[in-house]
XYZ file of C-alpha atoms in Angstrom:
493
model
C 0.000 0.000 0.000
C 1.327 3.445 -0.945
C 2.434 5.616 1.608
C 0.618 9.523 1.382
C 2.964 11.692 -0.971
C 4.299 14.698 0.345
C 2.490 17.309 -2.141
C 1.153 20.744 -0.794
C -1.426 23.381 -1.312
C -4.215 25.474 -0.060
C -5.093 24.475 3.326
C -1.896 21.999 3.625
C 1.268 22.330 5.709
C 4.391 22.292 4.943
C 6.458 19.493 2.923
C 7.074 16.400 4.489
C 6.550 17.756 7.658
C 5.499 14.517 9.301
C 8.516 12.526 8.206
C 11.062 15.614 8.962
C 10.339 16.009 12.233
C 9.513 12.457 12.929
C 6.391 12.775 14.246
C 4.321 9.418 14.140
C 5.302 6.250 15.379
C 5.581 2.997 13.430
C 2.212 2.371 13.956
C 0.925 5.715 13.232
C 2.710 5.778 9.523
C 0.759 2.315 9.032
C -2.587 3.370 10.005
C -1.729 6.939 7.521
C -1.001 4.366 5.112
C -4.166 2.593 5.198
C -6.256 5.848 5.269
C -4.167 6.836 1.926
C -5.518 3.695 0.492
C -9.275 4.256 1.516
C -8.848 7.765 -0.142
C -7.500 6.393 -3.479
C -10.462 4.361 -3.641
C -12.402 6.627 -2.518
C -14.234 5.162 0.518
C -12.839 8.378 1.522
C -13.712 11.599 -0.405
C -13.465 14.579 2.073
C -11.402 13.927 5.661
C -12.210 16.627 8.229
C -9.079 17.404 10.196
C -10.240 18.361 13.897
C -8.003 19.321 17.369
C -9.824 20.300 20.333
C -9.063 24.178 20.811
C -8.159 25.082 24.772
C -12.343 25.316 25.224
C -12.798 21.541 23.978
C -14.312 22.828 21.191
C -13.445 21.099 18.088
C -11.840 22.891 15.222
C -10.347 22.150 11.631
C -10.572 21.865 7.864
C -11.876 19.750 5.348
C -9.538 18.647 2.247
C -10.563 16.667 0.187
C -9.060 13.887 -2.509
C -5.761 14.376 -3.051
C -5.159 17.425 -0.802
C -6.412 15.247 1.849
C -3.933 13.047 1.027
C -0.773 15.357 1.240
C -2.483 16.649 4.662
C -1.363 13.343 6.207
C 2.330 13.943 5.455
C 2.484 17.669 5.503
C -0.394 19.013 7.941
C -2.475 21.250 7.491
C -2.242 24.690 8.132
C -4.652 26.814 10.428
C -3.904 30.680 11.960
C -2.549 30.804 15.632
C -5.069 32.795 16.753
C -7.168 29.531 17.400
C -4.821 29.329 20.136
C -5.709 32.648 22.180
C -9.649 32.752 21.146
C -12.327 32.056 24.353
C -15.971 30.994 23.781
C -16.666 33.953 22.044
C -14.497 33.177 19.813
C -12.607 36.508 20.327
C -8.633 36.877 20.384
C -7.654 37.188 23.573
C -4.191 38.225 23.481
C -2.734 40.632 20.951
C -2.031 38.394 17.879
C 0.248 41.434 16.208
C 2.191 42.143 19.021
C 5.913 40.098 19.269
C 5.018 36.838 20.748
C 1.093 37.753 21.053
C 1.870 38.891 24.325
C 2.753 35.238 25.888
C 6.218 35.076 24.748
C 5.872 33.057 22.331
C 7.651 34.026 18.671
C 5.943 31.497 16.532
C 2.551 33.362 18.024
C 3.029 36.690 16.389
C 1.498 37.875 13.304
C -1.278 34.976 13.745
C 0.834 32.941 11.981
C 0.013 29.684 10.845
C 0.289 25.864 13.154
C 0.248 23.003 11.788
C -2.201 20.033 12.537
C -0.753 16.512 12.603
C -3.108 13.821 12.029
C -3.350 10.906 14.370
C -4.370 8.273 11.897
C -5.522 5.750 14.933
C -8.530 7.958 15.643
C -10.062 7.757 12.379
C -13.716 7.406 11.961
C -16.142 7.617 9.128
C -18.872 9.645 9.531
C -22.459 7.821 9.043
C -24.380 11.153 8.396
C -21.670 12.718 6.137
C -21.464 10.879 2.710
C -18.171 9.576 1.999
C -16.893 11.629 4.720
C -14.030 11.165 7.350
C -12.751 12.609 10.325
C -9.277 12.546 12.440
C -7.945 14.389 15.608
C -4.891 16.106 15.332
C -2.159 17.393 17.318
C -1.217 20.682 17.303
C 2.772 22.105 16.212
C 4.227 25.201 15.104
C 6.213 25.475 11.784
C 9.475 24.822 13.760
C 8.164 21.361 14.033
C 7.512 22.371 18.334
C 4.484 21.246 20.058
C 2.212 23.750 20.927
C 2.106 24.654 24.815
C -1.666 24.884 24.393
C -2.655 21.502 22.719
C -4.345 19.306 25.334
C -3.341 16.410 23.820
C 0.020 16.629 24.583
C -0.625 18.396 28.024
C -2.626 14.931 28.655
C 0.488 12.906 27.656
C 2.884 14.395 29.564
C 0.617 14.071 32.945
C 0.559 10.471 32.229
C 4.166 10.034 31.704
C 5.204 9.179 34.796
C 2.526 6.201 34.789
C 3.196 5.253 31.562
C 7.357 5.056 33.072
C 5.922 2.568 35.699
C 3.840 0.576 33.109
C 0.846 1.748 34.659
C -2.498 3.451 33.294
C -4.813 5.498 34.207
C -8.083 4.042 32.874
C -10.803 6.166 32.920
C -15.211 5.749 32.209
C -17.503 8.817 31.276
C -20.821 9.683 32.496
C -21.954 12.749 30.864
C -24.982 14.588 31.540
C -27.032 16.676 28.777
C -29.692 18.435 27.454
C -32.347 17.206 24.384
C -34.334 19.761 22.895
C -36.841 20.084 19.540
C -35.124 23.121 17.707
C -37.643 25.793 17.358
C -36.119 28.624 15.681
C -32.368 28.694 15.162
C -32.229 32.386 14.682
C -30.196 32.856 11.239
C -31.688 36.272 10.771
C -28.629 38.854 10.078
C -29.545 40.816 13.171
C -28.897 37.194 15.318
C -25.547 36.958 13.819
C -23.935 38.447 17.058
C -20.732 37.195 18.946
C -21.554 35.121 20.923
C -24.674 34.470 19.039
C -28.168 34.593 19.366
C -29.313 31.609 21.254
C -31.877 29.194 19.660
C -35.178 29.024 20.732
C -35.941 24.996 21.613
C -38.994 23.017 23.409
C -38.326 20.258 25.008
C -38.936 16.607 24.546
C -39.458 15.100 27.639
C -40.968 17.197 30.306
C -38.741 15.355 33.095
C -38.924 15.029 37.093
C -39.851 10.974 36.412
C -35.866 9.973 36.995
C -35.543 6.732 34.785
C -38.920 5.953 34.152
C -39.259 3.933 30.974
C -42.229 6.718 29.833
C -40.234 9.599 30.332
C -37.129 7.733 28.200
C -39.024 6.758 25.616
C -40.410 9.829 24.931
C -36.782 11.248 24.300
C -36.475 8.426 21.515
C -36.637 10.657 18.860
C -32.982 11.881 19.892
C -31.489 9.273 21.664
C -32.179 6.496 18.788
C -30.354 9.192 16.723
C -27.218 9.373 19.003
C -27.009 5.872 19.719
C -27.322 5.036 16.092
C -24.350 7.055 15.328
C -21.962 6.703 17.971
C -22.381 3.219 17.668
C -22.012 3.283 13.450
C -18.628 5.100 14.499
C -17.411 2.495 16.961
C -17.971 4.677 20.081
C -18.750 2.279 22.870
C -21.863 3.492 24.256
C -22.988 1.201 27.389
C -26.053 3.065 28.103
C -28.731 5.552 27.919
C -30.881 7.075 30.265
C -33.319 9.903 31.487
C -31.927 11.987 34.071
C -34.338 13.682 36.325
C -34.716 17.018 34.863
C -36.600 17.648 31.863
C -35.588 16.732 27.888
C -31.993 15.382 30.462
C -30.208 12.371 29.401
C -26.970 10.428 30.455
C -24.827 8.553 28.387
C -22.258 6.118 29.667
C -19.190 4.859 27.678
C -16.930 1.717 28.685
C -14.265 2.156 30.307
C -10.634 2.860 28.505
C -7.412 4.570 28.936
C -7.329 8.402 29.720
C -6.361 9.845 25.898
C -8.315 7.266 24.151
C -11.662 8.524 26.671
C -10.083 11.928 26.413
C -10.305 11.448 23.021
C -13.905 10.173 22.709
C -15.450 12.618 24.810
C -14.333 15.346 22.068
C -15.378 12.885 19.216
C -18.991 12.206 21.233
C -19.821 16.175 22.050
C -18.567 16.934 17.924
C -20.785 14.172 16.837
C -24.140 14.680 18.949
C -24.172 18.475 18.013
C -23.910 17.569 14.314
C -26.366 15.338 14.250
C -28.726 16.279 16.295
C -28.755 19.655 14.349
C -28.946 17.730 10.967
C -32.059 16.174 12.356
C -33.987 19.649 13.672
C -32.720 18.951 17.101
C -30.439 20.566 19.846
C -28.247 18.974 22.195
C -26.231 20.931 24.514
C -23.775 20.710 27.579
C -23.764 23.803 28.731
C -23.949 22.929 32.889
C -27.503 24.876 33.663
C -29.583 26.142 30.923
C -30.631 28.964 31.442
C -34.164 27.747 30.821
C -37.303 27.320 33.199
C -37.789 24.685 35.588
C -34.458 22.486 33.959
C -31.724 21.065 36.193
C -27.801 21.172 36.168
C -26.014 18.473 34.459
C -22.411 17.041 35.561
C -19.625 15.368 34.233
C -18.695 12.465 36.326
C -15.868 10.490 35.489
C -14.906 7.319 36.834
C -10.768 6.707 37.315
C -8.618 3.735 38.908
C -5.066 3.085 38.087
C -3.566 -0.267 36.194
C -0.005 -1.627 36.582
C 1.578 -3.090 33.507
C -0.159 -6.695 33.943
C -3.848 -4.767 33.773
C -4.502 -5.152 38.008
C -6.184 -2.689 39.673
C -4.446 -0.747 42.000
C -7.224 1.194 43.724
C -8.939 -2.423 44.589
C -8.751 -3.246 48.378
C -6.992 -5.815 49.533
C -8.878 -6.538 52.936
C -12.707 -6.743 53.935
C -13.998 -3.575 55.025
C -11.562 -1.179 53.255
C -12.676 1.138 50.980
C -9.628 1.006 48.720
C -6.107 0.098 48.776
C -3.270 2.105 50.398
C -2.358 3.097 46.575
C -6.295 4.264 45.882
C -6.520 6.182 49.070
C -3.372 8.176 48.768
C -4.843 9.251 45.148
C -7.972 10.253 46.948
C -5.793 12.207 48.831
C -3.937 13.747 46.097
C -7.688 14.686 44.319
C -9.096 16.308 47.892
C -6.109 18.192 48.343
C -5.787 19.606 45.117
C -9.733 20.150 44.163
C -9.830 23.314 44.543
C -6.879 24.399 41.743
C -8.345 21.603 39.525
C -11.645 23.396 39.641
C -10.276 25.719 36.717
C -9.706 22.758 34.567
C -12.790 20.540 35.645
C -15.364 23.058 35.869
C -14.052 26.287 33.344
C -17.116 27.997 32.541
C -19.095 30.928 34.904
C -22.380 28.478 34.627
C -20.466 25.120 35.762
C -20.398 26.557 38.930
C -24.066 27.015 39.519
C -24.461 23.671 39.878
C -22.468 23.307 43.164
C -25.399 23.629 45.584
C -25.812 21.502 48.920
C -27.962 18.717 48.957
C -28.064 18.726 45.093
C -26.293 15.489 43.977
C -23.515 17.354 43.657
C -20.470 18.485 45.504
C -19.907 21.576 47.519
C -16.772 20.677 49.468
C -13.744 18.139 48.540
C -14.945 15.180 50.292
C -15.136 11.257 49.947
C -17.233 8.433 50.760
C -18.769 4.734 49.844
C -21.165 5.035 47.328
C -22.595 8.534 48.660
C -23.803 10.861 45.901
C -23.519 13.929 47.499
C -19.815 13.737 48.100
C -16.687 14.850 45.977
C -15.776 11.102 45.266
C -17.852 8.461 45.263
C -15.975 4.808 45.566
C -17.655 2.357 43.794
C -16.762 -1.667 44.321
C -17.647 -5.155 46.251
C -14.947 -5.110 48.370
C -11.511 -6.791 48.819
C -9.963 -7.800 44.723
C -12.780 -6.435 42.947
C -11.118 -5.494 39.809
C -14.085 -3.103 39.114
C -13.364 -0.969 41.932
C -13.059 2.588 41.032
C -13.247 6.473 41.991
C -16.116 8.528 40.871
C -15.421 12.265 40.933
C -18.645 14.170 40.360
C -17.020 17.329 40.219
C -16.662 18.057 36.401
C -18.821 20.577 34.101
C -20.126 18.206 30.932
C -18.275 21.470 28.943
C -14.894 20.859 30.161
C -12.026 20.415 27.968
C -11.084 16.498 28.210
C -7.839 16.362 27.993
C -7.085 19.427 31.041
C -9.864 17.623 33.094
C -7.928 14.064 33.096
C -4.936 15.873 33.161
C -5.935 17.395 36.260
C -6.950 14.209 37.993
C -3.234 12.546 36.946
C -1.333 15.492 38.290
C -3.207 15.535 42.083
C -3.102 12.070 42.118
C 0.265 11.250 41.524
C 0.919 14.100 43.878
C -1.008 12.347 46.859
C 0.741 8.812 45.419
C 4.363 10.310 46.005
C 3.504 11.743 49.378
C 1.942 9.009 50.478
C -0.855 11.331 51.543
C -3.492 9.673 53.296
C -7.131 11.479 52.980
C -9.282 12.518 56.033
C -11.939 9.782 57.219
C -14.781 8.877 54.585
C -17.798 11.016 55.311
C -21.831 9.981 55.473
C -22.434 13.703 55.721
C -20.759 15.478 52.994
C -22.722 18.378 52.842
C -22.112 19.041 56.703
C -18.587 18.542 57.229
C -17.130 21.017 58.103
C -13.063 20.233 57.595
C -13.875 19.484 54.667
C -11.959 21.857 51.957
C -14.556 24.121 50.248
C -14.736 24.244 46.313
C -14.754 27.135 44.797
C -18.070 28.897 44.113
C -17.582 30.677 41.290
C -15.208 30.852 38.263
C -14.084 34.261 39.818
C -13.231 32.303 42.779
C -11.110 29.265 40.508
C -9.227 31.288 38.865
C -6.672 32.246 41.673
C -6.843 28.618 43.178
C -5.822 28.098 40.004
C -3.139 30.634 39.455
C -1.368 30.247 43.090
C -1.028 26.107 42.760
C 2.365 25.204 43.315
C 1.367 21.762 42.058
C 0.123 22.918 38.383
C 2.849 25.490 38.128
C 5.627 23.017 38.802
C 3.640 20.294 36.327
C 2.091 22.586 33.745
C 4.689 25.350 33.651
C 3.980 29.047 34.587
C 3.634 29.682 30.530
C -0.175 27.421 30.902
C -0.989 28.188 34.174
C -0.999 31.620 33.378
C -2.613 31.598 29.628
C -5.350 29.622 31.194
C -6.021 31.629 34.324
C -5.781 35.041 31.400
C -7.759 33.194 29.374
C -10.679 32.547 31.768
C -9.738 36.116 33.667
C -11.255 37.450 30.303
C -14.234 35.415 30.298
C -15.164 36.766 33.631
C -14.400 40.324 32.532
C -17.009 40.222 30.166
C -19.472 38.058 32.297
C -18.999 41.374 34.378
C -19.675 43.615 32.214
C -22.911 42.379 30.963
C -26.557 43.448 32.052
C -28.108 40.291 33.519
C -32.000 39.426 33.627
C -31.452 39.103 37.683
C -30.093 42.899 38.017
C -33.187 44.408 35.177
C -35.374 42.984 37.625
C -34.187 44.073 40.981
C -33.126 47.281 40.176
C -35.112 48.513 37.050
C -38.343 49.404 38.276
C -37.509 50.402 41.706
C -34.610 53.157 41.328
């Protein structure tokens, strides 16, 4: 099978780029190989080249034929400024000045990166005719990773497992939103940024938590998800109605941190296509700000693996919750939740959803199979290979890749230490030790900016683009006139 020739144009990289700077690994080059082929046959007629932005949110181009082809040795070619943009899409820091203001050279001028295919993620797409898509990685010119990608960031928190021939093996539970799209609003005068919010109806009206009725009335979108996750190899394990209405929750199996990481990008990407293909929208924004509907979360599931696939969090005797390894990365996540809060939760509504007595956490806390707390351990006891940590902290709008990198980074910390965590709690919304999570993205932000942890893992160059970043984001959450403050104040001053 011919290996992808090294020819360039619009929208593609630079020459041999791949090969130069010896970016994939053996088995990388064969699986870009085998996607060559599938284009010269033309299973494959346009590829969609994607990398999850700092936001999660997936960007990219699509080439098609033989510029596709080329794009797998060369890259292709996309402006910096995806780099510094929040979720307004607005450029943050000053693209024309030297280094864009974050010292970086190969920043200014919005130059172009270059995305590198990873040809293991491939997927057709079953609503897209002859249509593929592959996640990238993210370089400059010089052939240097960018500081920003997540990908990488991920990688590099896992190193020191992946030294040990360990894992960390992580399982999603995301919580969303189903609506019947009413009115997308298109007109010229909606074209705003941010835009204009849709206008939607729901589909289920809700408060029947997984009642068969309530599920099957969300059919119409769920049978369209499941069809095509599953058509694209995603491995869905389940389906359900959450409590609040037009809510579901999908569950995937269990897998390695970059490959989950990985999925959760490919599974948000996917549902918002075709949901919108199919007059529906799906969103996980944390609280709409719609009546009577609840908060979603973003729980994910974690335990570590050594090199023969055991489970190091499982307990070895009766009665323990976890083993001396699982506790001190309890310890590691409680003592660090507060930092990570910029990373799990990143948006102003995430934290809305931290509420006492809410299924969800307020304070760092742990416990046996207690919903309310922090982290939730979940197993049968002594040897159960299924035994795992639940943290129910995370907004379903989180970037990935800085969420599991957050969890790798505390926990290793609390491994090293040998940190031990306080007692397990039955009261987690009343204890009062217990350290308090942050109650507001205004609130994050420094936890995140002062952590001695993330600037010593992440580098001062992330910690503070990140904390700017989301700085911003609150500057102009500020600055705007909310429904709350027209009614308190407009009619009685």
């Amino acid at each position: 099978m011919s290996r992808p020739r090294a020819t360039v144009g619009p929208g593609v990289g630079r020459t041999g780029f791949v090969a130069r700077h010896g970016l994939w690994t053996p088995e990388q080059a064969d699986a870009g190989a085998d996607l060559a082929g599938r284009i010269d046959s033309g299973e494959v007629e346009t590829l969609r080249f994607s990398f999850a932005d700092q936001h999660g949110i997936a960007r990219g181009k699509a080439l098609i034929g033989e510029a596709a082809k080329a794009a797998l040795a060369s890259g292709v070619s996309l402006p910096s400024t995806l780099l510094t943009k929040d979720t307004s899409h607005a450029t943050v820091f000053p693209a024309f000045s030297k280094g864009s203001g974050l010292g970086l050279d190969e920043l200014t001028g919005a130059s172009d990166i270059v995305l590198v295919a990873d040809p293991a993620t491939f997927v057709m797409l079953p609503w897209a005719p002859r249509t593929g898509w592959v996640l990238c990685d993210v370089y400059f010119t010089n052939g240097r990773p960018a500081p920003f990608s997540g990908r990488r960031i991920l990688k590099e928190a896992l190193a020191p497992l992946a030294a040990e021939g360990r894992r960390l093996i992580t399982g999603l539970e995301i919580e969303f939103h189903l609506f019947r799209l009413e009115d997308p609003h298109l007109a010229p005068e909606d074209a705003t940024q941010p835009a204009t919010a849709p206008e939607v109806s729901l589909l289920a009206r809700g408060f029947h938590y997984l009642t068969e009725t309530r599920l099957d009335e969300l059919e119409q979108g769920v049978e369209l998800l499941r069809d095509g996750l599953l058509a694209m190899g995603l491995p869905l394990r389940s389906a359900e109605c959450e409590f609040g209405p037009s809510q579901v929750e999908f569950t995937f199996a269990a897998d390695e941190a970059v490959a989950s990481a990985d999925r959760m990008i490919l599974f948000r990407t996917a549902a918002k296509q075709i949901c919108r293909r199919n007059g529906l929208h799906v969103t996980f924004m944390c609280k709409p700000g719609l009546p009577n509907l609840f908060a979603s979360g973003w729980h994910l599931h974690q335990s570590v693996s050594d090199a023969g696939g055991n489970n190091l969090f499982a307990p070895d005797g009766e009665g323990d919750l976890l083993s001396a390894h699982g506790r001190h990365w309890v310890a590691g996540l409680i003592d660090h939740a507060a930092a990570a809060a910029l990373l799990t939760t990143p948006t102003v509504n995430g934290y809305k959803r931290y509420r006492p007595n809410s299924l969800a956490p307020d304070r760092a806390a742990w416990s046996r199979d207690n919903r309310g707390v922090m982290l939730r351990v979940i197993g049968a006891g002594a040897g159960d290979p299924a035994t795992r940590v639940e943290n129910r902290i995370g907004d379903p709008a989180a970037n990935p890749y800085f969420y599991m990198a957050s969890q790798a980074l505390a926990g290793l910390d609390g491994v090293a230490r040998g940190q031990e965590p306080p007692p397990p709690t039955e009261t987690p919304y009343e204890e009062a030790d217990a350290p308090a999570l942050p109650q507001s993205l205004m609130e994050a932000v420094p936890a995140f900016r002062n952590s001695a942890l993330y600037r010593e893992k992440l580098g001062d160059l992330f910690v503070d683009y990140w904390a700017d970043m989301k700085q911003a984001e609150i500057a102009r959450f500020l600055s705007s006139v909310t429904d709350w403050e027209q009614r308190e104040y407009f009619e009685i001053y």
